[in-house]
mmCIF file of C-alpha atoms and ligand atoms in Angstrom:
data_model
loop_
_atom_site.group_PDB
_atom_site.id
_atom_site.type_symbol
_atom_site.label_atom_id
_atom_site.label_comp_id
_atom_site.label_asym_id
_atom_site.label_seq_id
_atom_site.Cartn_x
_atom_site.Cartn_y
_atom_site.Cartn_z
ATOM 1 C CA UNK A 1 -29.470 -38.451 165.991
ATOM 2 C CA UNK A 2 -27.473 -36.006 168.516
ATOM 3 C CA UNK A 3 -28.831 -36.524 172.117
ATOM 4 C CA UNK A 4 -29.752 -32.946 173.513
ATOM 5 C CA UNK A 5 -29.923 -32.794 177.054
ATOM 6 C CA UNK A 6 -32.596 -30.936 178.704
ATOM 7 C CA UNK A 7 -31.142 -28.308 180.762
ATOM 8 C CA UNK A 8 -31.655 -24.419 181.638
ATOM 9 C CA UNK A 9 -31.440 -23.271 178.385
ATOM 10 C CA UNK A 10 -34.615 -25.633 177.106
ATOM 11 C CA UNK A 11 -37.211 -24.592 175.164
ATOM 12 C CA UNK A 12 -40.971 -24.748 176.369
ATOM 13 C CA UNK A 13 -43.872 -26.003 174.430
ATOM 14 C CA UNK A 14 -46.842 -28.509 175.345
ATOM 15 C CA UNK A 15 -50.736 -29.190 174.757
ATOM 16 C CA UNK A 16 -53.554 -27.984 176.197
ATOM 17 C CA UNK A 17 -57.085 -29.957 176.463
ATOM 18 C CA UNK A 18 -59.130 -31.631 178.989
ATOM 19 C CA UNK A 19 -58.440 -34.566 178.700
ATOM 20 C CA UNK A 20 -55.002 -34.738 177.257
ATOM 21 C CA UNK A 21 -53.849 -37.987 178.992
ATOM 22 C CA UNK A 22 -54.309 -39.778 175.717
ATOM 23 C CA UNK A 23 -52.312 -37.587 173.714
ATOM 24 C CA UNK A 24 -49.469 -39.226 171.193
ATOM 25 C CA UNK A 25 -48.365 -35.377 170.802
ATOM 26 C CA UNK A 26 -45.551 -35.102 174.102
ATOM 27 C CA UNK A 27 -43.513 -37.926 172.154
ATOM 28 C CA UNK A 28 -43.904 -36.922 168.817
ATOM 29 C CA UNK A 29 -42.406 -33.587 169.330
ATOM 30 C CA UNK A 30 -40.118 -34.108 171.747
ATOM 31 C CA UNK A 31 -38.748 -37.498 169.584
ATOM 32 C CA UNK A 32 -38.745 -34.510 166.635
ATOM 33 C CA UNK A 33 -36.925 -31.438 168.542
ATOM 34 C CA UNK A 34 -34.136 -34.213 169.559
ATOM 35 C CA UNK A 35 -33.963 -35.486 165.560
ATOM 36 C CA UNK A 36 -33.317 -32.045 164.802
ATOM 37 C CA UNK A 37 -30.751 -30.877 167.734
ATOM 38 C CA UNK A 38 -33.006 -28.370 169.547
ATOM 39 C CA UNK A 39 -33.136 -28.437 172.820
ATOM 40 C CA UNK A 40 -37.040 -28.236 173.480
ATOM 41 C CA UNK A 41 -39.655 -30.015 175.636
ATOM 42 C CA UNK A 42 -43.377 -30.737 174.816
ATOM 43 C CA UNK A 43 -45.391 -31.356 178.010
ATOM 44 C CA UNK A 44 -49.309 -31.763 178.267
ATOM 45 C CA UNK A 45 -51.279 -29.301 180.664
ATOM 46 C CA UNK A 46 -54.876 -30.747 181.923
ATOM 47 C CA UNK A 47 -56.540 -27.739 182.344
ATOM 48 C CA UNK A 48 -60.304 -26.521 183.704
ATOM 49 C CA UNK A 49 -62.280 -24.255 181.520
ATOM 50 C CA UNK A 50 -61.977 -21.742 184.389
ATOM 51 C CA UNK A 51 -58.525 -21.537 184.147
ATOM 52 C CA UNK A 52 -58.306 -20.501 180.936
ATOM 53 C CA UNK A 53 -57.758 -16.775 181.555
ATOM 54 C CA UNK A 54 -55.058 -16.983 183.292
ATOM 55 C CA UNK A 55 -53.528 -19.414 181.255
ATOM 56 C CA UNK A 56 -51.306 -17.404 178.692
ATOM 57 C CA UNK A 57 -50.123 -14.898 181.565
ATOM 58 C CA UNK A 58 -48.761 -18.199 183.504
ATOM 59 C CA UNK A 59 -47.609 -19.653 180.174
ATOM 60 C CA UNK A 60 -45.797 -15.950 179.566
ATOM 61 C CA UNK A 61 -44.292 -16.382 183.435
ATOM 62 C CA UNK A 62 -43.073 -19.825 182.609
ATOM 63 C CA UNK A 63 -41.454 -19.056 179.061
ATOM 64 C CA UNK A 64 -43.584 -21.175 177.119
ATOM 65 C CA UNK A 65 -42.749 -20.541 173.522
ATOM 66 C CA UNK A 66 -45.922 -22.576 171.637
ATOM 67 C CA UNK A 67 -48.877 -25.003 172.436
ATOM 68 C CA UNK A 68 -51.236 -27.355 170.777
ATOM 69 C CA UNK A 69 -54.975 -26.940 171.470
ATOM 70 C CA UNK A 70 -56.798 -30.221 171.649
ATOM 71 C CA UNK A 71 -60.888 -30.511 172.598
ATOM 72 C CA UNK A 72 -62.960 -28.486 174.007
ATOM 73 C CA UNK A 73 -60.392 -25.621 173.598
ATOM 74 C CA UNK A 74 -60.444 -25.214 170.445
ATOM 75 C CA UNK A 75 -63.079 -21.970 169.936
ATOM 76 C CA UNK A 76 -62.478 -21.466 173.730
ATOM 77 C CA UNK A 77 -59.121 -19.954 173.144
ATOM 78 C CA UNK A 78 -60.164 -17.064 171.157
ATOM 79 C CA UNK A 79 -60.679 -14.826 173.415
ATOM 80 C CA UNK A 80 -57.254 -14.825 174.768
ATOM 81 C CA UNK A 81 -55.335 -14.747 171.783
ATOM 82 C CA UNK A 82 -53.476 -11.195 170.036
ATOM 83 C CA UNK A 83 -53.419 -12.541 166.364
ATOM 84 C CA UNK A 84 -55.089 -15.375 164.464
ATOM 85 C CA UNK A 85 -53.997 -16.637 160.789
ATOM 86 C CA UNK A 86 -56.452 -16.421 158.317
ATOM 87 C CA UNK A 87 -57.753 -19.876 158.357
ATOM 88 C CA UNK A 88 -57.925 -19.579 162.132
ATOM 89 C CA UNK A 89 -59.554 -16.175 161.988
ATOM 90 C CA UNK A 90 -62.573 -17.697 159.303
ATOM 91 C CA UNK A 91 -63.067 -20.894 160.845
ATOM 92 C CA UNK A 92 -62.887 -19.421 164.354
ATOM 93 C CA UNK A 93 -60.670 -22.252 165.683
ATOM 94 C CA UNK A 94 -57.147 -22.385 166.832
ATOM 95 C CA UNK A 95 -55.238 -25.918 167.253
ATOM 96 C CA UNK A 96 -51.423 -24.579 167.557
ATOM 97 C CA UNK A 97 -50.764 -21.183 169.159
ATOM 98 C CA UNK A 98 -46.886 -19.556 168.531
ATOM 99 C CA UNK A 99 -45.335 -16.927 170.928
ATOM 100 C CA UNK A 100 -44.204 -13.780 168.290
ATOM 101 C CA UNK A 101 -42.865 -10.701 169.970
ATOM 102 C CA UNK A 102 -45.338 -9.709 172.541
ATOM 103 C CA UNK A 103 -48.242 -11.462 170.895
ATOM 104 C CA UNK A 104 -49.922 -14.866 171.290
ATOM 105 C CA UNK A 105 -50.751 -15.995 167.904
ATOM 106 C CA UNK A 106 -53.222 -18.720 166.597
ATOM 107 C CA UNK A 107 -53.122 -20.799 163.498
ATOM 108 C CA UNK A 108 -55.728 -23.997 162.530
ATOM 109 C CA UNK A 109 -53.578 -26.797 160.627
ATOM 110 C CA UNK A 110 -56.031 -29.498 160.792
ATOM 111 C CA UNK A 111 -56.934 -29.237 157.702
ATOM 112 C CA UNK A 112 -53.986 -28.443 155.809
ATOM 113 C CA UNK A 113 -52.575 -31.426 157.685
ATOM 114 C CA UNK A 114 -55.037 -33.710 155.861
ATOM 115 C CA UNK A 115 -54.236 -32.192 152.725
ATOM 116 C CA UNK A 116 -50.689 -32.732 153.503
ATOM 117 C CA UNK A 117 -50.928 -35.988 154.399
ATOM 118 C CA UNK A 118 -52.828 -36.881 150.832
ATOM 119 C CA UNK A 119 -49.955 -35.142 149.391
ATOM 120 C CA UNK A 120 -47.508 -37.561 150.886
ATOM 121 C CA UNK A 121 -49.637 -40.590 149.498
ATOM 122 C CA UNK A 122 -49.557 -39.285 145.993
ATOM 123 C CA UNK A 123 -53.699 -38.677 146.102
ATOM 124 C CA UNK A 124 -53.902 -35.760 144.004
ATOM 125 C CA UNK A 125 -56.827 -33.201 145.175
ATOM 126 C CA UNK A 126 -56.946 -30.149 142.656
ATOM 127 C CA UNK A 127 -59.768 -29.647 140.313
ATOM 128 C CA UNK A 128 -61.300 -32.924 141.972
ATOM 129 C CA UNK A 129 -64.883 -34.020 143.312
ATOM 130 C CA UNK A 130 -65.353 -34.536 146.897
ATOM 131 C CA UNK A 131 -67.623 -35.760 149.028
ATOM 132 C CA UNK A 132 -67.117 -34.396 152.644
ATOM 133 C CA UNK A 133 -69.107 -36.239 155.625
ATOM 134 C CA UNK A 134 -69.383 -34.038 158.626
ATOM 135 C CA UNK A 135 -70.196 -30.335 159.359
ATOM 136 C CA UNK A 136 -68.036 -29.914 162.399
ATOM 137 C CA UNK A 137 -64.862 -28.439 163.529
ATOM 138 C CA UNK A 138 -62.831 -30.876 161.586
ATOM 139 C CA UNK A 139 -64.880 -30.827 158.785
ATOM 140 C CA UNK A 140 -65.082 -27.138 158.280
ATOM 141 C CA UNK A 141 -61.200 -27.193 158.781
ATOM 142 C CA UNK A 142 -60.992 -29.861 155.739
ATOM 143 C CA UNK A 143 -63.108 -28.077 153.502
ATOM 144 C CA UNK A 144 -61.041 -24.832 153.961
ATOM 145 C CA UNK A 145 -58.000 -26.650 153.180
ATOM 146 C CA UNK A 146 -59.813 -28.121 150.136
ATOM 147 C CA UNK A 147 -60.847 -25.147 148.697
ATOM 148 C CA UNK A 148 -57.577 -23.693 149.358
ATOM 149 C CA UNK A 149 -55.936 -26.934 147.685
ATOM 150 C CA UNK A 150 -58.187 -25.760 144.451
ATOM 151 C CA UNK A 151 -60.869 -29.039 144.487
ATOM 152 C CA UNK A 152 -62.901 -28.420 141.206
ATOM 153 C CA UNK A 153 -66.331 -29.000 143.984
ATOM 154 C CA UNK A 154 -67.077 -29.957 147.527
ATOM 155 C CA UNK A 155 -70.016 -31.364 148.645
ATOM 156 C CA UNK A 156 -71.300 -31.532 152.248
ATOM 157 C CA UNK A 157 -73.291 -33.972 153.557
ATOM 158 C CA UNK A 158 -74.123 -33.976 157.031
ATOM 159 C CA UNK A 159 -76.660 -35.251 159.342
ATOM 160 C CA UNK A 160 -78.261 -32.231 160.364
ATOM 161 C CA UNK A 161 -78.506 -30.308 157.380
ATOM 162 C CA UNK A 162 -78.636 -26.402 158.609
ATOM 163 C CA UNK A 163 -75.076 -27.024 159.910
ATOM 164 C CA UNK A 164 -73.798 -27.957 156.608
ATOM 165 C CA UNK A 165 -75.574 -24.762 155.355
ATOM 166 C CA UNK A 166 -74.257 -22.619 157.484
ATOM 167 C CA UNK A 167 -70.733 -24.087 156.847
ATOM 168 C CA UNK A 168 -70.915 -23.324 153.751
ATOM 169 C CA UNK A 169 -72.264 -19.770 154.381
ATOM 170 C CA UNK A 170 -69.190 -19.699 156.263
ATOM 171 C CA UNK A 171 -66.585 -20.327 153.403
ATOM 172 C CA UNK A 172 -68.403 -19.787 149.988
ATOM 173 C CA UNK A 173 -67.895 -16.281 150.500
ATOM 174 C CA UNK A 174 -63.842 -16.662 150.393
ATOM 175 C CA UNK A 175 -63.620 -18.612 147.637
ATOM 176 C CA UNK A 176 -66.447 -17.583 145.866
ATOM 177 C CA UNK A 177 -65.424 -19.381 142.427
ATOM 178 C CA UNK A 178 -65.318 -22.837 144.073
ATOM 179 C CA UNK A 179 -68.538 -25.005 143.566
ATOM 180 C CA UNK A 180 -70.062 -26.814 146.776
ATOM 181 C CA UNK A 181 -73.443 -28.245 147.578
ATOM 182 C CA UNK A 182 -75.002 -29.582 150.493
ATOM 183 C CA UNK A 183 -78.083 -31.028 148.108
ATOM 184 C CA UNK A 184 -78.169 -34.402 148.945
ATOM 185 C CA UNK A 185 -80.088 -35.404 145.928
ATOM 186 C CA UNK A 186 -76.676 -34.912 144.538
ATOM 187 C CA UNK A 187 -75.069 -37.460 146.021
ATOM 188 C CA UNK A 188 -75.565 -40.227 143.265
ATOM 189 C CA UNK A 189 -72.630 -39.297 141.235
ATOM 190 C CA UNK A 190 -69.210 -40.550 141.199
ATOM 191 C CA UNK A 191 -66.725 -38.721 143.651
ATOM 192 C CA UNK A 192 -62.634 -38.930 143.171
ATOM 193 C CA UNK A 193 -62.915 -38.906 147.017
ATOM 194 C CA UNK A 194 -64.764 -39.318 149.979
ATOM 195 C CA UNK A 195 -63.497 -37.630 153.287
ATOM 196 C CA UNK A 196 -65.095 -38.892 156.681
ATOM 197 C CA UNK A 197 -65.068 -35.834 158.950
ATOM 198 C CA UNK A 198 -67.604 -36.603 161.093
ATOM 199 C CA UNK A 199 -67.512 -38.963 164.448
ATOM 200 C CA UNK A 200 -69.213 -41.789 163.487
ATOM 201 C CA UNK A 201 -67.153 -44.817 163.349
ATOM 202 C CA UNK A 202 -64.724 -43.427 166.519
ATOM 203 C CA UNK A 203 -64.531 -46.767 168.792
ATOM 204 C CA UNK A 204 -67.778 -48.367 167.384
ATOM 205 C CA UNK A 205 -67.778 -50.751 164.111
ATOM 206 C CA UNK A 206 -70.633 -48.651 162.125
ATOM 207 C CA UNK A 207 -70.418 -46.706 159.034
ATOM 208 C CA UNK A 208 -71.742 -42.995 158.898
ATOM 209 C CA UNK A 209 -72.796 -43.641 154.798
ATOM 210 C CA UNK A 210 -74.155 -46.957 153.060
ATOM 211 C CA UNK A 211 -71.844 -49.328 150.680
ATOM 212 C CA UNK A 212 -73.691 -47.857 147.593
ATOM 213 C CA UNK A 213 -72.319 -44.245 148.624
ATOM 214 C CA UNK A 214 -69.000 -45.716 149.541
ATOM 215 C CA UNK A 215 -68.888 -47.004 145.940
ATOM 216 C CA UNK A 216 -69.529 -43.898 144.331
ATOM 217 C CA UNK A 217 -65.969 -42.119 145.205
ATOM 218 C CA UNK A 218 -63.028 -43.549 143.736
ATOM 219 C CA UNK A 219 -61.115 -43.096 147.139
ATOM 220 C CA UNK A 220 -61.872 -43.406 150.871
ATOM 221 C CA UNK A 221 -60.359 -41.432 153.809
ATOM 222 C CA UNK A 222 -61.334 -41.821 157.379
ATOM 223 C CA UNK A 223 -59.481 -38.783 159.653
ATOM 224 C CA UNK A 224 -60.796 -41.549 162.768
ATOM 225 C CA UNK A 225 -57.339 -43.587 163.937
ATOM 226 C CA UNK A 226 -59.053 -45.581 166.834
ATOM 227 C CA UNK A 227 -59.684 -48.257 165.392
ATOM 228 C CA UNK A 228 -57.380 -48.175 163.148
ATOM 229 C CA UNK A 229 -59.238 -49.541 160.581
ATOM 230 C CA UNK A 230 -63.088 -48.562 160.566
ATOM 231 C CA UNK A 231 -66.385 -50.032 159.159
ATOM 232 C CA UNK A 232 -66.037 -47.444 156.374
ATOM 233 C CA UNK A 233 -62.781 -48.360 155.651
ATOM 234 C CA UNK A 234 -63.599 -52.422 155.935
ATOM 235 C CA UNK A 235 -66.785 -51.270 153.175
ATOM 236 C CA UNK A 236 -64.398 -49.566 150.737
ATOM 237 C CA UNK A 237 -62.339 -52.774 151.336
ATOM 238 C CA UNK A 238 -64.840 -55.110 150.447
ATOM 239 C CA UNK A 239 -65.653 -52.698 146.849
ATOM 240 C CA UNK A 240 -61.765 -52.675 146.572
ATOM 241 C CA UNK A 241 -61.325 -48.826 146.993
ATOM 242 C CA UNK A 242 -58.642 -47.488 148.052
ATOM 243 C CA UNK A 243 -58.857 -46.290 151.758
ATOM 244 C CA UNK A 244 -56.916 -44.621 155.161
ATOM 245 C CA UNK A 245 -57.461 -43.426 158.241
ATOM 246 C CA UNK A 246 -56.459 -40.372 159.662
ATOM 247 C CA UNK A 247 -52.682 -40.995 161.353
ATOM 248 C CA UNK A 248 -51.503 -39.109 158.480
ATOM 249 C CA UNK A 249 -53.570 -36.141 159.174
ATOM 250 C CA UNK A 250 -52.522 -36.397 163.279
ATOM 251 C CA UNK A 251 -49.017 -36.971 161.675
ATOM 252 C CA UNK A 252 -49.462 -33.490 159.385
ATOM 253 C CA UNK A 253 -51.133 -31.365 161.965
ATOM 254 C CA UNK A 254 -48.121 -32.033 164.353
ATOM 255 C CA UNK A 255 -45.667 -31.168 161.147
ATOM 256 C CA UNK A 256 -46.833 -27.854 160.709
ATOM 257 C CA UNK A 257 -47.423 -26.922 163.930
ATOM 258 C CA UNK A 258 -43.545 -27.827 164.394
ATOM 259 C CA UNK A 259 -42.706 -26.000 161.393
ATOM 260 C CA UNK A 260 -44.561 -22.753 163.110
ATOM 261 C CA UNK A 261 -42.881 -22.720 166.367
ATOM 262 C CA UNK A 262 -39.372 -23.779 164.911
ATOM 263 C CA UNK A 263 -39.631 -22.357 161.561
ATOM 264 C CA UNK A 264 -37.465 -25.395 160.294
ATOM 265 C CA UNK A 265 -38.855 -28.151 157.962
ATOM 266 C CA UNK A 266 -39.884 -30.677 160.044
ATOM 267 C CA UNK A 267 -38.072 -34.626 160.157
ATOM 268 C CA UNK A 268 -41.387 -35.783 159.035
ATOM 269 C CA UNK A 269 -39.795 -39.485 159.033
ATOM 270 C CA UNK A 270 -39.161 -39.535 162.631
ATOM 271 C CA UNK A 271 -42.550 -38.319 163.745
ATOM 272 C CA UNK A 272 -44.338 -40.810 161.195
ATOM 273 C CA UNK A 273 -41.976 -43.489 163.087
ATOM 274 C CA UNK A 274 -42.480 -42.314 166.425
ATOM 275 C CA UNK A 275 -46.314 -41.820 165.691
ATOM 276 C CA UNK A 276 -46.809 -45.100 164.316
ATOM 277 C CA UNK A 277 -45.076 -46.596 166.939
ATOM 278 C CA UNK A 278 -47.383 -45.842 169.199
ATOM 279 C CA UNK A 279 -50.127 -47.672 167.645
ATOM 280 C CA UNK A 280 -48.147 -51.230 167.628
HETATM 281 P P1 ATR B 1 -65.262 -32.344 165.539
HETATM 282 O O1 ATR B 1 -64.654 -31.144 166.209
HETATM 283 O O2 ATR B 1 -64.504 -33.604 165.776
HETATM 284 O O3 ATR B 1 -65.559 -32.098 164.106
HETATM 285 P P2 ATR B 1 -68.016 -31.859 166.161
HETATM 286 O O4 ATR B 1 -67.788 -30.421 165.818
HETATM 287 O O5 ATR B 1 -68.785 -32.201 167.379
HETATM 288 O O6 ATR B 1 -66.630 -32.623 166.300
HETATM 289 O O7 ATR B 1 -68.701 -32.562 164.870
HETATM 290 C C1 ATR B 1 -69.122 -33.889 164.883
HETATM 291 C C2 ATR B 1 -69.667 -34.263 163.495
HETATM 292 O O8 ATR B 1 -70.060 -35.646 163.514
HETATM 293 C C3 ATR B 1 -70.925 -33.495 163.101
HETATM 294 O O9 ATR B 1 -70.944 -33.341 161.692
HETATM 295 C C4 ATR B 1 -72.049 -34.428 163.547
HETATM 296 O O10 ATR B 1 -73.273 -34.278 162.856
HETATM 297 P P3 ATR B 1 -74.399 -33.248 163.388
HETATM 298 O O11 ATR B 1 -73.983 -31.895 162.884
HETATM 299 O O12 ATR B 1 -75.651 -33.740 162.772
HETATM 300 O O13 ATR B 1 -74.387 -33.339 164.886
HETATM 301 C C5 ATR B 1 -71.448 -35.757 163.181
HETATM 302 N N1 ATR B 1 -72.063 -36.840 163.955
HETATM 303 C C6 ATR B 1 -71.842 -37.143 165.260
HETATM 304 N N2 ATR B 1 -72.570 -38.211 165.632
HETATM 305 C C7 ATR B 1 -73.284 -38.611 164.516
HETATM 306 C C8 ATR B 1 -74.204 -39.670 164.237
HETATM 307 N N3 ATR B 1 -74.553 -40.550 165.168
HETATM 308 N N4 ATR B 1 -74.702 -39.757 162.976
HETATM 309 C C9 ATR B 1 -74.348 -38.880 162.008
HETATM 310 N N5 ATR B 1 -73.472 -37.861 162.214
HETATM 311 C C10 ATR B 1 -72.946 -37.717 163.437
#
């Protein structure tokens, strides 16, 4: 790895949220500019909802080239954007923004970070069955990504039912060959996969769906990291189904939202090292 000093000529780029003192982001990006020899920064910014305005014209005064968006800016940001991808634009969410020109634009690679991520572990998506858990912001970014990935049919199951409704309202009409369901009579078949989108599990030992569920789907992903390894996960242990969490989709996020900003291909090794790293 060439060292590049930071100097006058450095690039800008950071994360927004409140709070962001947890994030693993700084290092991950900065550890991945240096891998690559470009001479870029990644800095978190703590900021108040009220400051959000003014928050692109400082950004524009300071140079900053691109930013993550963590919680609770996620929709907030909207408003203050020039441009928004697709995905960004139908899920009306933004989680890496990317100076072009004159214009601040937004993109949403949540989701196609998870699918990313089950790419790198050889778990094969298209024309499968999966059961999605969850019916908010991460979960509508998976099942865009899934239905962009070509799953054969995606079924939501959420606790409060209307919002998996109206996520689907959301997304059926863009893809309006794919198959979903938020019936949850029909959740007594076998699934190739089982996503856990929603926030049960996050720092307590419960499971948001029972072991006979869990043993319907022929593989288990949890997108919680902390704990690493969560009740779900333990369940599909104990039925000997194969199971992660969700450091690969932090990992994949952060890849292609270093791929926008830089257009380069990412040293995905360096940022799995440096990502894991933290977690030891
Ligand atoms: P995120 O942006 O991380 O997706 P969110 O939009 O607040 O966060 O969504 C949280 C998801 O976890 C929702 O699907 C929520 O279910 P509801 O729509 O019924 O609120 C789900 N969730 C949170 N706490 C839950 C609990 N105790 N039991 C079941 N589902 C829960």
């Amino acid at each position: 790895m060439v060292q590049i000093k930071i100097d006058g000529h450095s690039s800008k780029y950071g994360i927004i949220g409140n709070p962001v003192t947890h994030t693993l982001s700084p290092n991950m990006h900065t550890q991945a500019f240096q891998e690559i020899g470009i001479n870029a920064v990644y800095l978190p910014f703590e900021i108040t909802e009220n400051q959000l305005p003014d928050l692109l014209n400082s950004f524009d005064l300071l140079g900053i080239k691109g930013f993550n968006v963590t919680v609770p800016y996620k929709t907030k940001i909207l408003p203050f954007l020039d441009q928004l991808s697709a995905e960004a634009e139908i899920l009306q969410s933004v989680n890496t923004v990317k100076k072009i020109n004159d214009d601040w634009c937004g993109y949403s690679t949540d989701g196609s970070g998870l699918v990313r991520s089950l790419a790198d572990m050889s778990i094969p998506i298209k024309d499968k069955r999966v059961l999605l858990l969850g019916a908010g912001g991460s979960a509508a970014a998976i099942a865009y990504a899934l239905m962009n990935a070509d799953v054969f049919c995606l079924q939501v199951y959420n606790r409060t039912q209307s919002k998996a409704k109206d996520l689907i309202n959301k997304l059926q009409p863009h893809f309006p060959h794919r198959k979903f369901s938020i019936d949850p009579k029909q959740v007594n078949s076998k699934f190739d996969l089982l996503i856990n989108a929603t926030s049960v599990g996050l720092n307590e030992d419960i499971s948001p769906v029972s072991t006979e569920i869990v043993s319907l789907c022929d593989m288990v992903v949890d997108i919680i990291y902390s704990p690493l390894q969560t009740k779900l996960m333990k369940i599909a242990d104990s039925l000997s189904i194969q199971n992660c969490n969700g450091l690969g989709m932090l990992l994949y996020q952060g890849v292609e939202a270093f791929e926008i900003w830089t257009e380069k291909q990412a040293p995905v090794k360096k940022m799995k090292e440096t990502l894991f790293k933290s977690f030891v």
